Amino acid sequence: VILNGEPALFFFFLQAGDELKICLKDEVPSEKIVPVPLPIHIIYEDEDLLIIDKQADTPIHPSIGNYENTLANGIAWYYESQGIPFVFRCINRLDRDTTGLLILAKNMLSGAILSQQMKNREIHRTYLALVEGCLPPSGTIDTSIGRVGDSVIERCVDPEHGEPAITHYQRLAYYPGSSFQGSSSDPAVLSHGISLAELHLETGRTHQIRVHMKSIGHPLF
């Protein structure tokens, strides 16, 4: 904490015209995230946050069976190569096979602010998905989601024991099965066609879009 160029303590009084600087520094990088030279796609970066375009088949952070092949490993390498300590503060989440934008906070202050904005639903996410069949023009799915048995990953609609989940959808386009003749051998595509859907989530349950769209008879491909 610096007041007019000199170290200051919390009980120092401020006067009009004073310049107060508060620097939050990460001295030690995140433990158990091994820096690995993996490709990362940076969309935007400043002193407070980093926006990454996550590719499909990319886990976000280390977990069982994925210790050195995650986005976090690649970002740790990116900062280590610059001599900058890296603490992993991921504000939103995406499933391994989902592409999209990830927000990472670069310091404690931006982490606190962005996390609070996410909690207050001030950060809005839009998803695009291809689903089977002719989706209704728009609608809302309000059905709880829970684990399938003892599975760590698989989820299903579970009104009794699941957690609340709300998905809003809108059909942007519909392509009938006849338009895929000769280009697809998938019976579902040829029979029911494909809809392009725009989705907005009020909650962020694991596999929420996949489970909800399947529950109304329009599963994802």
mmCIF file of C-alpha atoms in Angstrom:
data_model
loop_
_atom_site.group_PDB
_atom_site.id
_atom_site.type_symbol
_atom_site.label_atom_id
_atom_site.label_comp_id
_atom_site.label_asym_id
_atom_site.label_seq_id
_atom_site.Cartn_x
_atom_site.Cartn_y
_atom_site.Cartn_z
ATOM 1 C CA VAL A 1 0.000 0.000 0.000
ATOM 2 C CA ILE A 2 1.640 3.212 -1.209
ATOM 3 C CA LEU A 3 0.427 6.713 -0.302
ATOM 4 C CA ASN A 4 2.012 9.542 -2.313
ATOM 5 C CA GLY A 5 4.977 7.343 -3.148
ATOM 6 C CA GLU A 6 5.597 6.159 0.440
ATOM 7 C CA PRO A 7 4.550 2.964 2.260
ATOM 8 C CA ALA A 8 1.312 3.532 4.206
ATOM 9 C CA LEU A 9 -0.579 1.723 6.937
ATOM 10 C CA PHE A 10 -4.319 1.226 7.110
ATOM 11 C CA PHE A 11 -4.919 3.954 9.701
ATOM 12 C CA PHE A 12 -3.326 6.741 7.614
ATOM 13 C CA PHE A 13 -5.859 9.508 6.851
ATOM 14 C CA LEU A 14 -6.429 10.433 3.210
ATOM 15 C CA GLN A 15 -6.586 14.035 2.036
ATOM 16 C CA ALA A 16 -7.989 15.515 -1.175
ATOM 17 C CA GLY A 17 -5.424 15.089 -3.944
ATOM 18 C CA ASP A 18 -3.607 12.124 -2.347
ATOM 19 C CA GLU A 19 -2.560 9.271 -4.640
ATOM 20 C CA LEU A 20 -3.189 5.816 -3.182
ATOM 21 C CA LYS A 21 -1.794 2.672 -4.837
ATOM 22 C CA ILE A 22 -2.644 -0.863 -3.749
ATOM 23 C CA CYS A 23 -0.672 -3.622 -5.475
ATOM 24 C CA LEU A 24 -1.797 -7.253 -5.199
ATOM 25 C CA LYS A 25 1.031 -9.586 -6.119
ATOM 26 C CA ASP A 26 1.039 -13.357 -6.505
ATOM 27 C CA GLU A 27 4.438 -14.549 -5.382
ATOM 28 C CA VAL A 28 3.852 -18.322 -5.567
ATOM 29 C CA PRO A 29 2.215 -20.092 -8.550
ATOM 30 C CA SER A 30 -0.642 -22.584 -8.148
ATOM 31 C CA GLU A 31 0.494 -25.879 -6.693
ATOM 32 C CA LYS A 32 -0.016 -29.108 -8.673
ATOM 33 C CA ILE A 33 -0.432 -27.310 -12.011
ATOM 34 C CA VAL A 34 2.591 -28.364 -14.054
ATOM 35 C CA PRO A 35 3.606 -25.883 -16.792
ATOM 36 C CA VAL A 36 3.335 -27.675 -20.154
ATOM 37 C CA PRO A 37 3.895 -26.090 -23.612
ATOM 38 C CA LEU A 38 0.347 -26.517 -24.938
ATOM 39 C CA PRO A 39 -1.396 -24.231 -27.468
ATOM 40 C CA ILE A 40 -3.747 -21.640 -26.001
ATOM 41 C CA HIS A 41 -5.891 -19.188 -27.957
ATOM 42 C CA ILE A 42 -5.930 -15.771 -26.270
ATOM 43 C CA ILE A 43 -8.794 -13.476 -27.296
ATOM 44 C CA TYR A 44 -8.059 -10.636 -24.862
ATOM 45 C CA GLU A 45 -5.627 -9.850 -22.050
ATOM 46 C CA ASP A 46 -4.975 -6.894 -19.767
ATOM 47 C CA GLU A 47 -3.538 -6.450 -16.274
ATOM 48 C CA ASP A 48 -6.669 -7.895 -14.624
ATOM 49 C CA LEU A 49 -8.084 -10.670 -16.772
ATOM 50 C CA LEU A 50 -7.439 -13.158 -19.553
ATOM 51 C CA ILE A 51 -10.030 -14.375 -22.083
ATOM 52 C CA ILE A 52 -9.302 -17.764 -23.677
ATOM 53 C CA ASP A 53 -11.052 -19.417 -26.632
ATOM 54 C CA LYS A 54 -11.169 -23.003 -25.340
ATOM 55 C CA GLN A 55 -10.980 -25.728 -27.960
ATOM 56 C CA ALA A 56 -12.921 -29.002 -27.919
ATOM 57 C CA ASP A 57 -11.438 -32.054 -26.164
ATOM 58 C CA THR A 58 -9.584 -29.809 -23.714
ATOM 59 C CA PRO A 59 -10.104 -30.168 -19.944
ATOM 60 C CA ILE A 60 -9.970 -26.867 -18.071
ATOM 61 C CA HIS A 61 -7.946 -27.930 -15.031
ATOM 62 C CA PRO A 62 -6.089 -31.034 -13.787
ATOM 63 C CA SER A 63 -8.181 -33.941 -12.540
ATOM 64 C CA ILE A 64 -7.956 -37.720 -12.358
ATOM 65 C CA GLY A 65 -6.384 -38.926 -15.603
ATOM 66 C CA ASN A 66 -5.756 -35.363 -16.793
ATOM 67 C CA TYR A 67 -2.714 -33.988 -15.017
ATOM 68 C CA GLU A 68 -0.676 -32.397 -17.801
ATOM 69 C CA ASN A 69 -3.033 -31.955 -20.775
ATOM 70 C CA THR A 70 -5.323 -29.188 -19.537
ATOM 71 C CA LEU A 71 -5.835 -25.543 -20.342
ATOM 72 C CA ALA A 72 -4.414 -24.655 -16.930
ATOM 73 C CA ASN A 73 -1.141 -26.422 -17.795
ATOM 74 C CA GLY A 74 -0.802 -24.428 -21.006
ATOM 75 C CA ILE A 75 -1.555 -21.118 -19.265
ATOM 76 C CA ALA A 76 0.933 -21.933 -16.490
ATOM 77 C CA TRP A 77 3.590 -22.408 -19.212
ATOM 78 C CA TYR A 78 2.564 -19.143 -20.893
ATOM 79 C CA TYR A 79 3.236 -17.175 -17.709
ATOM 80 C CA GLU A 80 6.267 -19.165 -16.569
ATOM 81 C CA SER A 81 7.959 -18.349 -19.894
ATOM 82 C CA GLN A 82 7.501 -14.666 -18.974
ATOM 83 C CA GLY A 83 8.768 -15.140 -15.421
ATOM 84 C CA ILE A 84 5.326 -14.320 -13.979
ATOM 85 C CA PRO A 85 3.821 -16.368 -11.108
ATOM 86 C CA PHE A 86 0.510 -17.909 -12.210
ATOM 87 C CA VAL A 87 -2.400 -18.578 -9.869
ATOM 88 C CA PHE A 88 -5.309 -20.348 -11.567
ATOM 89 C CA ARG A 89 -8.525 -18.346 -11.024
ATOM 90 C CA CYS A 90 -11.107 -19.560 -13.551
ATOM 91 C CA ILE A 91 -14.328 -17.549 -13.312
ATOM 92 C CA ASN A 92 -16.573 -19.717 -15.501
ATOM 93 C CA ARG A 93 -16.491 -23.357 -16.559
ATOM 94 C CA LEU A 94 -16.924 -25.289 -19.792
ATOM 95 C CA ASP A 95 -17.166 -29.047 -20.266
ATOM 96 C CA ARG A 96 -14.219 -30.823 -21.845
ATOM 97 C CA ASP A 97 -15.864 -31.199 -25.266
ATOM 98 C CA THR A 98 -17.399 -27.705 -25.318
ATOM 99 C CA THR A 99 -15.776 -24.849 -27.207
ATOM 100 C CA GLY A 100 -16.184 -21.285 -25.998
ATOM 101 C CA LEU A 101 -14.792 -18.378 -24.016
ATOM 102 C CA LEU A 102 -13.257 -18.725 -20.564
ATOM 103 C CA ILE A 103 -12.587 -15.824 -18.202
ATOM 104 C CA LEU A 104 -9.541 -16.043 -15.923
ATOM 105 C CA ALA A 105 -8.746 -13.463 -13.259
ATOM 106 C CA LYS A 106 -5.085 -12.445 -13.042
ATOM 107 C CA ASN A 107 -5.123 -11.124 -9.475
ATOM 108 C CA MET A 108 -7.049 -11.403 -6.227
ATOM 109 C CA LEU A 109 -9.033 -8.209 -6.730
ATOM 110 C CA SER A 110 -10.256 -8.978 -10.244
ATOM 111 C CA GLY A 111 -10.960 -12.536 -9.091
ATOM 112 C CA ALA A 112 -13.215 -11.272 -6.305
ATOM 113 C CA ILE A 113 -15.017 -8.769 -8.551
ATOM 114 C CA LEU A 114 -15.565 -11.190 -11.439
ATOM 115 C CA SER A 115 -16.672 -14.013 -9.113
ATOM 116 C CA GLN A 116 -19.236 -11.705 -7.538
ATOM 117 C CA GLN A 117 -20.459 -10.620 -10.982
ATOM 118 C CA MET A 118 -20.867 -14.272 -11.948
ATOM 119 C CA LYS A 119 -22.738 -14.979 -8.703
ATOM 120 C CA ASN A 120 -25.037 -11.997 -9.359
ATOM 121 C CA ARG A 121 -25.595 -13.202 -12.953
ATOM 122 C CA GLU A 122 -24.097 -10.017 -14.362
ATOM 123 C CA ILE A 123 -21.940 -12.059 -16.751
ATOM 124 C CA HIS A 124 -24.143 -13.507 -19.484
ATOM 125 C CA ARG A 125 -23.282 -16.556 -21.571
ATOM 126 C CA THR A 126 -24.771 -17.519 -24.921
ATOM 127 C CA TYR A 127 -24.427 -21.039 -26.308
ATOM 128 C CA LEU A 128 -25.050 -22.424 -29.792
ATOM 129 C CA ALA A 129 -25.935 -26.071 -30.291
ATOM 130 C CA LEU A 130 -27.125 -28.424 -33.028
ATOM 131 C CA VAL A 131 -30.014 -30.599 -31.850
ATOM 132 C CA GLU A 132 -32.024 -33.380 -33.410
ATOM 133 C CA GLY A 133 -35.419 -32.580 -34.904
ATOM 134 C CA CYS A 134 -37.454 -29.404 -35.324
ATOM 135 C CA LEU A 135 -37.105 -27.527 -32.045
ATOM 136 C CA PRO A 136 -40.061 -25.317 -30.990
ATOM 137 C CA PRO A 137 -39.467 -21.626 -31.764
ATOM 138 C CA SER A 138 -38.590 -20.884 -28.115
ATOM 139 C CA GLY A 139 -39.080 -22.155 -24.609
ATOM 140 C CA THR A 140 -37.738 -22.669 -21.092
ATOM 141 C CA ILE A 141 -36.733 -25.946 -19.470
ATOM 142 C CA ASP A 142 -36.974 -25.871 -15.665
ATOM 143 C CA THR A 143 -36.005 -29.342 -14.477
ATOM 144 C CA SER A 144 -33.567 -30.410 -11.744
ATOM 145 C CA ILE A 145 -30.433 -32.340 -12.734
ATOM 146 C CA GLY A 146 -28.571 -34.979 -10.715
ATOM 147 C CA ARG A 147 -25.943 -37.689 -11.045
ATOM 148 C CA VAL A 148 -26.658 -41.015 -12.715
ATOM 149 C CA GLY A 149 -26.149 -43.518 -9.902
ATOM 150 C CA ASP A 150 -22.584 -43.319 -8.618
ATOM 151 C CA SER A 151 -21.194 -41.856 -11.847
ATOM 152 C CA VAL A 152 -18.767 -38.967 -11.467
ATOM 153 C CA ILE A 153 -19.555 -37.533 -14.908
ATOM 154 C CA GLU A 154 -22.939 -38.673 -16.235
ATOM 155 C CA ARG A 155 -26.005 -36.573 -15.405
ATOM 156 C CA CYS A 156 -29.762 -36.977 -15.866
ATOM 157 C CA VAL A 157 -33.054 -35.253 -15.105
ATOM 158 C CA ASP A 158 -33.744 -35.866 -11.402
ATOM 159 C CA PRO A 159 -36.715 -33.846 -10.069
ATOM 160 C CA GLU A 160 -36.547 -35.515 -6.646
ATOM 161 C CA HIS A 161 -32.852 -35.397 -5.713
ATOM 162 C CA GLY A 162 -31.269 -33.149 -8.360
ATOM 163 C CA GLU A 163 -30.200 -29.512 -8.216
ATOM 164 C CA PRO A 164 -32.377 -26.789 -9.807
ATOM 165 C CA ALA A 165 -31.511 -26.050 -13.445
ATOM 166 C CA ILE A 166 -33.074 -23.592 -15.901
ATOM 167 C CA THR A 167 -32.327 -23.345 -19.633
ATOM 168 C CA HIS A 168 -33.889 -20.879 -22.086
ATOM 169 C CA TYR A 169 -33.734 -21.772 -25.790
ATOM 170 C CA GLN A 170 -34.593 -20.251 -29.143
ATOM 171 C CA ARG A 171 -34.585 -21.934 -32.551
ATOM 172 C CA LEU A 172 -32.431 -19.970 -35.002
ATOM 173 C CA ALA A 173 -32.816 -22.311 -37.967
ATOM 174 C CA TYR A 174 -34.173 -25.692 -38.989
ATOM 175 C CA TYR A 175 -32.711 -27.969 -41.660
ATOM 176 C CA PRO A 176 -35.064 -30.823 -42.701
ATOM 177 C CA GLY A 177 -33.701 -34.297 -43.280
ATOM 178 C CA SER A 178 -34.218 -33.973 -47.034
ATOM 179 C CA SER A 179 -31.511 -31.283 -47.161
ATOM 180 C CA PHE A 180 -28.949 -33.849 -45.992
ATOM 181 C CA GLN A 181 -29.693 -36.525 -48.600
ATOM 182 C CA GLY A 182 -26.397 -37.828 -49.939
ATOM 183 C CA SER A 183 -24.311 -36.012 -47.328
ATOM 184 C CA SER A 184 -25.315 -37.892 -44.176
ATOM 185 C CA SER A 185 -26.005 -41.519 -43.317
ATOM 186 C CA ASP A 186 -27.257 -40.760 -39.806
ATOM 187 C CA PRO A 187 -30.864 -42.084 -39.622
ATOM 188 C CA ALA A 188 -31.793 -39.433 -37.017
ATOM 189 C CA VAL A 189 -30.612 -36.628 -39.302
ATOM 190 C CA LEU A 190 -32.393 -38.010 -42.359
ATOM 191 C CA SER A 191 -35.615 -38.649 -40.435
ATOM 192 C CA HIS A 192 -35.929 -35.603 -38.202
ATOM 193 C CA GLY A 193 -33.508 -32.974 -39.487
ATOM 194 C CA ILE A 194 -31.418 -30.610 -37.378
ATOM 195 C CA SER A 195 -32.173 -27.382 -35.510
ATOM 196 C CA LEU A 196 -29.662 -24.690 -34.658
ATOM 197 C CA ALA A 197 -30.451 -23.471 -31.136
ATOM 198 C CA GLU A 198 -29.360 -20.466 -29.112
ATOM 199 C CA LEU A 199 -29.348 -21.175 -25.384
ATOM 200 C CA HIS A 200 -29.099 -19.078 -22.238
ATOM 201 C CA LEU A 201 -28.517 -20.698 -18.860
ATOM 202 C CA GLU A 202 -29.693 -19.355 -15.520
ATOM 203 C CA THR A 203 -27.741 -22.111 -13.773
ATOM 204 C CA GLY A 204 -24.509 -23.914 -14.587
ATOM 205 C CA ARG A 205 -25.018 -27.601 -13.863
ATOM 206 C CA THR A 206 -22.686 -30.197 -15.353
ATOM 207 C CA HIS A 207 -23.927 -31.223 -18.842
ATOM 208 C CA GLN A 208 -26.987 -29.001 -18.333
ATOM 209 C CA ILE A 209 -27.616 -28.281 -22.025
ATOM 210 C CA ARG A 210 -27.051 -31.901 -23.035
ATOM 211 C CA VAL A 211 -29.398 -33.253 -20.358
ATOM 212 C CA HIS A 212 -32.121 -30.633 -20.799
ATOM 213 C CA MET A 213 -32.304 -30.850 -24.585
ATOM 214 C CA LYS A 214 -32.463 -34.644 -24.439
ATOM 215 C CA SER A 215 -35.260 -34.408 -21.865
ATOM 216 C CA ILE A 216 -37.531 -32.582 -24.350
ATOM 217 C CA GLY A 217 -36.768 -34.981 -27.201
ATOM 218 C CA HIS A 218 -34.114 -32.903 -28.991
ATOM 219 C CA PRO A 219 -30.723 -34.409 -28.032
ATOM 220 C CA LEU A 220 -27.430 -32.831 -29.052
ATOM 221 C CA PHE A 221 -25.321 -34.455 -31.744
#
